[in-house]
Amino acid sequence: MTLDACQLVVGLEVHVQLRTQTKLFCGCPTIFGAPANTQVCPVCLGLPGALPVLNRRAVELAVQTGLALNCAIPARTKWDRKNYFYPDLPKGYQISQFDLPICGPGWLEFPDPDAPEHTLRVRLVRAHLEEDAGKSMHDEKSGRGDSRIDLNRAGTPLLEIVTEPDLRSPQAAKAFLTELRLLLTYLDVSDCNMQEGSLRVDANVNLHIDTPSGKVATPIVEVKNLNSFRAVERALAYEQQRQWQQWQRDGKQLGEVPKQTRGWDENQAVTVPQREKEESSDYRYFPDPDLVPIAIDAELIERCRACLGERPLELRLRLQQEYGLTAYDADVIVAQGRALVEYFEMVVAKGASAKRASSWLQQDVLRTLNEQNLTIEQFPIDADKLGELIAAVEKGELENSRARDVFQYYLGHPQAGLEQARAALGIVQVDDRELTELCQKLLDEHPQIVAQAKAGDLKGLGALIGAAKRRNPNVDPRKVRSICQHLIEQQG
Amino acid sequence: MELERLSAVELGRRIAAGELKCSEVVRYFLDRSIERNAALNALIEIDEEALNAAEEIDRRSSRESRRSPLEGVPIVIKDILCMEGKRTTCASRMLENFTAPYTATAVKRLLDGGVLPIGRANMDEFAMGGSTETSYFGVTRNPWDLSRTPGGSSGGSAAALAAGMAPLAVGTDTGGSVRQPSAYCGVVGLKPTYGRISRYGLVAFASSLDQVGPMAHYVEDVAALLQLMAGPDGRDSTSLPAAVDDYLGALGKPLDGLRVGVISEHVEHPDVAPEVRQAVQRAITHLTDLGAALEQVHLALTRYAVPTYYLVAPSEASSNLSRYDGVHYGYRDRPAEGVESPLVSMMSRTRSHGFGDEVKRRVMLGTFALSAGYYDAYYKKALKVRRMIAEEMRRAFERVDVLVGPVAPTPAFSLGENADDPVRMYLQDQFTVAANLAGIPALAVPAGFNDQGLPLAVQLQGAPLSEATLLNVAYHLQQNRFFVPRVAEWK
Ligand SMILES: [Zn+2]
């Protein structure tokens, strides 16, 4: 039997920190990176007598996300306590949702990494709201094994999105997460910053193996400490190999060993068994008596639905259908976020062809954004101006390389218009008679190139074009080439 | 001048009128408290800081309007309500040195009304108990008989009132913890409708049952205290949005047409002592004389109230008390030597040594009831029965305005009498817990004394938010001399 006989099966649990101004049950701010224990109050410190009060904004963001993920939204949802002891959990329980999550079953469709023109669909089990715990920091340097706890994060709203085990490859898992993050970014419900912990992923992994006696499943392993999508991809690929080898060694199947938790070690590129938290597996969930159930009425759902806008999947299709972009080009633009899509559409509206606009965006604009570390909102050339510039190229009023000069000029002169740029760069139209004279002169100066061309070797023409541009930067290289070719042919 | 004989409202009036100096009133009750606390142990802490506020009131010009009818009147507060900068112990070793960094809403409203806290009242640890014997700071004694319990868990508040250490007190009631000590000490004590007084800053025992309750000798004082503390609070999601009634204004309105229901199952219960039964009969006679129509009411489900309560309350408590783990505040024990996890050892020893036996008993009971495999049989079923009890009560109040019955089966029992038998102790709550399960208001009203000089009491219960009616009925009983407010004296 070979590795081909085994199918990787993956389900993900994604914790998304919702972008609210204040915490889920108190008025403390949720800003990342503040000095330890400065964004706390009696409620999120879990002091005796303090009571939670729901931040309704978190409910709206959760409903928005749920709608975007095609989830069923129940009319009523409630809060439950998940009881366990841990130092960074100040109340000894986490306020979460057990049997009535705010988002019921749904699904997410995303581009198939193996065939970008197709999509894959992953079913979602549920998504529920809960409060985040604090952070334990183990102070190794003190030598006394002291632990410090920062409760700034405690009480921050999290949406835990749980998928069915529908993913079948590390690449698919990465593609799913990429699409999920993009969708959340479009919805503007989360920062989705894995470094800051506003997006966290755990994976449940096992193998389904075809054996002569039928299909068997290997024990499910939960993989944690996945700090990037690349880490998810690598860890899953590693687990696939490891579980396969493990199964060949011991033949253990699902249910024969307890569920194991392993952590991804980025440096060693391996997963290692993790010490379990000191907690019981029985969380003794029960309804939180400090909070009342939430009614989600049609009005709230409609208000949230109105905030959704076009989702990435819909946008990609529209860009292909409406603008004739390829699936690849549409994906590149959509992946940059809603603002860039809007920019693109405005450029086209100004008279640029979609194809040329897309190529300018992907090459010139994105390169500049990357180099200067800007967002499209901060980009100095507004869409109207770029549209006008590309339109001039479309109409043959401006040669492409000169348009790039204008683009560069615009970057340094955000206030300048096209006329000013033309004047500053000395851009004038070269008429055909003038151009023919220049070409004839160049051919006369380079008889060996003419000779080569006559012998069928046109390589030398490039040098002529370069020479022409040096003498007059406004010449159109394509015209130079065709006129030169024409003149050589006339010479016979 | 025996100030302890005056009602709090009358004290407030005299202070406002300049007939009494506030600082003299406060000094008087402080001295009484210091003197009597030695025998009673009713107060965990006596706070002379109230004198500063009293002097400020005295310095104020008489033209300034009063903040409330109780401005300048001393009060003792059960040591379970947070008060900024003050030790809030819950009578537990766990919080022996815990200083609250914020003030409970109910206390804040008292302070805003100019009421002056002079002491922190003793109680059963974390309000778990019915005798104030589980306090880490020692038992409180009943001023009417020092060998007896003042009841609990608000035993310190009730004893302080009975001894005239303060004219006003605040307790909390989860299953009878205001009413039973009020009954044992001969004072008026109200458990309001669930959500009428904010729980913010009330250290939780059982969140869905806990209510702050006003206590005093005089009905009008309880009404005035409720007036100050009641009302919606944005910090408590379970507080009721309904506007607050004029409780003081309702006192004295005629009782014509009042429909009074007698809870047959309670009055005829075999555990009820003859003198308690007679007290209820006497109350019925008085109410009939006042024009009330009488009806027998059957509450068949109330016999399930105690078992239901002892599943719901400990379950919530087991979770509410999880925060006391030695990590963030409060008592912290050392981990045992050479253990695999010093953290687990520290937490476990902190909880083993920081909590007393009754608290640990209830935490274990609740943890068990919520455990996987038992949840449906215990906690979930208890919630179901709770809803049925509430529904039975709701139906009863379609027919009557007020239910009358006993508070506890007997007058105050002797200290130590029930210490070894938790179930017998829990049965002290059998007539009070239903009001907490149903969330309805219930009032303990004094009913004279038995042959041994121990206070007797009756309980009035009403539909949600019917506090004004309950207080008015009690006020009529007081005016009709069904009971006469009295302070205990002993040698
Ligand atoms: Zn906070």
XYZ file of C-alpha atoms in Angstrom, chain B residues 109-349:
241
model
C -27.511 54.650 45.790
C -27.550 54.573 49.598
C -24.497 56.815 49.729
C -26.083 59.139 47.182
C -29.119 59.301 49.479
C -26.907 60.361 52.365
C -27.254 57.110 54.339
C -24.134 56.536 56.439
C -22.600 53.035 56.634
C -21.127 52.413 60.086
C -20.330 48.715 59.881
C -19.905 45.598 57.842
C -22.316 42.913 58.983
C -21.288 39.329 59.671
C -22.858 36.549 57.632
C -22.546 32.947 56.653
C -19.508 32.470 54.451
C -20.414 33.613 50.928
C -24.035 33.733 52.181
C -24.141 29.949 52.374
C -25.907 28.961 55.525
C -28.887 29.796 57.660
C -27.299 30.547 61.022
C -24.241 32.779 60.552
C -22.274 29.889 62.002
C -20.211 29.347 58.842
C -18.540 32.765 59.047
C -14.743 32.658 59.066
C -14.954 35.452 61.640
C -16.975 33.469 64.158
C -20.678 33.029 64.918
C -23.075 35.887 65.510
C -25.405 35.579 68.490
C -29.083 36.406 68.692
C -29.638 39.474 70.916
C -32.896 37.948 72.200
C -31.065 34.871 73.456
C -27.299 34.771 73.201
C -27.285 30.979 73.074
C -29.272 31.071 69.871
C -28.574 31.845 66.261
C -29.701 35.130 64.731
C -30.417 33.107 61.592
C -28.572 33.563 58.356
C -27.047 34.229 56.120
C -27.744 37.914 56.887
C -27.518 37.162 60.619
C -25.182 40.039 61.379
C -27.524 42.568 59.791
C -30.554 41.223 61.688
C -28.721 40.942 65.019
C -27.331 44.479 64.710
C -30.853 45.784 64.150
C -32.333 43.788 67.016
C -29.632 45.078 69.362
C -30.193 48.670 68.244
C -26.679 48.981 66.849
C -28.129 50.719 63.785
C -31.639 51.660 62.700
C -31.144 50.327 59.176
C -29.492 47.293 57.626
C -28.920 45.737 54.240
C -28.855 42.003 53.726
C -29.018 39.705 50.747
C -31.470 36.916 50.144
C -30.784 33.894 47.944
C -33.111 31.408 49.611
C -34.387 33.278 52.656
C -31.223 34.934 53.899
C -32.942 38.253 54.649
C -36.310 36.929 55.788
C -35.263 34.082 58.092
C -32.802 36.176 60.181
C -35.354 38.999 60.229
C -37.870 36.505 61.619
C -35.414 35.151 64.193
C -34.479 38.649 65.340
C -37.912 40.291 65.234
C -37.347 42.845 62.474
C -38.884 43.600 59.086
C -36.933 42.213 56.119
C -37.770 42.303 52.425
C -36.577 40.177 49.556
C -37.603 42.279 46.545
C -38.613 40.998 43.120
C -35.635 39.506 41.299
C -34.049 42.357 39.338
C -35.630 45.186 41.351
C -32.328 46.074 43.036
C -29.139 45.868 40.975
C -26.839 42.979 41.784
C -23.790 44.861 40.473
C -21.238 44.688 43.252
C -23.114 42.029 45.197
C -20.637 39.165 45.405
C -22.481 36.346 43.684
C -23.612 33.194 45.449
C -26.365 32.076 43.052
C -26.840 34.727 40.400
C -30.369 33.815 39.346
C -31.610 33.903 42.965
C -29.578 36.595 44.741
C -31.314 39.819 45.709
C -30.277 42.684 47.946
C -32.841 43.244 50.707
C -33.631 46.176 53.019
C -34.090 45.458 56.742
C -35.284 47.619 59.666
C -37.546 47.684 62.715
C -40.171 49.827 61.011
C -42.013 49.090 57.785
C -41.633 52.706 56.604
C -37.864 52.390 57.012
C -37.785 49.280 54.817
C -39.922 51.156 52.274
C -37.579 54.151 52.349
C -34.510 51.934 51.934
C -36.096 50.096 49.022
C -37.018 53.447 47.495
C -33.346 54.408 47.493
C -31.890 51.142 46.225
C -34.482 49.985 43.682
C -34.412 50.726 39.974
C -32.867 49.761 36.666
C -29.083 49.569 36.371
C -27.164 49.441 33.106
C -24.453 47.429 34.836
C -26.774 44.520 35.643
C -28.328 42.830 32.603
C -30.900 41.138 34.840
C -32.114 44.341 36.492
C -35.721 45.175 35.655
C -36.419 48.207 33.449
C -39.759 48.965 35.146
C -40.103 52.349 36.869
C -39.901 52.345 40.665
C -43.153 52.644 42.624
C -43.703 55.203 45.373
C -43.324 52.760 48.266
C -43.467 55.363 51.010
C -46.465 57.039 49.427
C -48.350 53.740 49.268
C -48.157 53.189 53.035
C -51.474 53.625 54.810
C -53.717 53.292 51.785
C -56.842 51.328 52.724
C -56.747 47.581 52.301
C -60.361 47.284 51.129
C -60.749 44.507 48.661
C -57.364 42.979 49.450
C -57.422 39.289 48.680
C -55.272 37.268 51.033
C -54.342 33.667 50.331
C -53.322 31.303 53.088
C -50.792 28.703 51.944
C -52.350 25.544 53.367
C -49.280 23.379 52.706
C -47.117 25.730 54.753
C -49.410 26.547 57.633
C -50.347 22.925 58.181
C -46.867 21.555 57.627
C -45.864 19.150 60.455
C -42.478 20.866 60.879
C -44.175 24.141 61.812
C -44.020 24.909 65.544
C -47.416 25.598 67.203
C -46.510 29.175 68.145
C -45.471 29.897 64.537
C -48.790 28.503 63.313
C -50.611 30.656 65.888
C -48.703 33.726 64.705
C -49.916 33.112 61.154
C -53.501 32.635 62.438
C -53.238 35.874 64.361
C -52.048 37.696 61.244
C -54.996 36.276 59.305
C -57.380 37.575 61.963
C -55.808 41.030 61.844
C -55.974 41.133 58.041
C -59.622 40.061 58.081
C -60.316 42.823 60.602
C -58.642 45.240 58.186
C -61.097 44.230 55.472
C -59.181 41.580 53.579
C -60.978 38.671 51.918
C -59.506 35.306 52.789
C -58.888 32.278 50.639
C -57.087 28.959 51.063
C -54.388 28.517 48.400
C -52.765 25.221 47.530
C -49.190 25.295 46.357
C -48.671 21.594 45.700
C -45.259 22.084 44.126
C -43.694 23.952 47.027
C -42.572 20.663 48.547
C -40.144 20.415 45.637
C -38.796 23.891 46.329
C -35.973 22.826 48.661
C -34.555 20.064 46.443
C -34.872 22.344 43.409
C -33.169 25.166 45.234
C -30.346 22.921 46.437
C -29.564 21.978 42.850
C -29.893 25.414 41.231
C -28.099 27.440 43.899
C -25.043 25.181 44.374
C -24.684 24.713 40.604
C -24.454 28.446 40.048
C -22.289 28.813 43.137
C -19.812 26.196 41.936
C -19.214 28.360 38.867
C -19.429 31.742 40.618
C -16.819 30.720 43.161
C -14.380 29.385 40.559
C -12.729 32.782 40.410
C -11.263 32.290 43.864
C -8.234 30.337 42.751
C -5.405 32.258 44.410
C -4.151 33.648 41.104
C -5.470 37.181 40.899
C -6.579 38.285 44.358
C -7.584 36.997 47.745
C -6.096 34.164 49.750
C -3.258 32.186 48.165
C -1.766 29.039 49.591
C 1.686 27.651 48.817
C 1.960 24.704 46.464
C 2.966 21.444 48.043
C 6.635 20.489 47.673
C 7.756 18.299 44.805
C 4.476 18.215 42.917
C 4.328 17.866 39.155
C 2.350 21.086 38.760
C 2.913 23.739 41.415
C 0.114 25.742 39.764
C -2.510 23.042 40.203
C -1.268 22.419 43.718
C -1.455 26.111 44.593
C -4.990 26.425 43.254
C -6.192 23.277 44.905
C -4.679 24.113 48.302
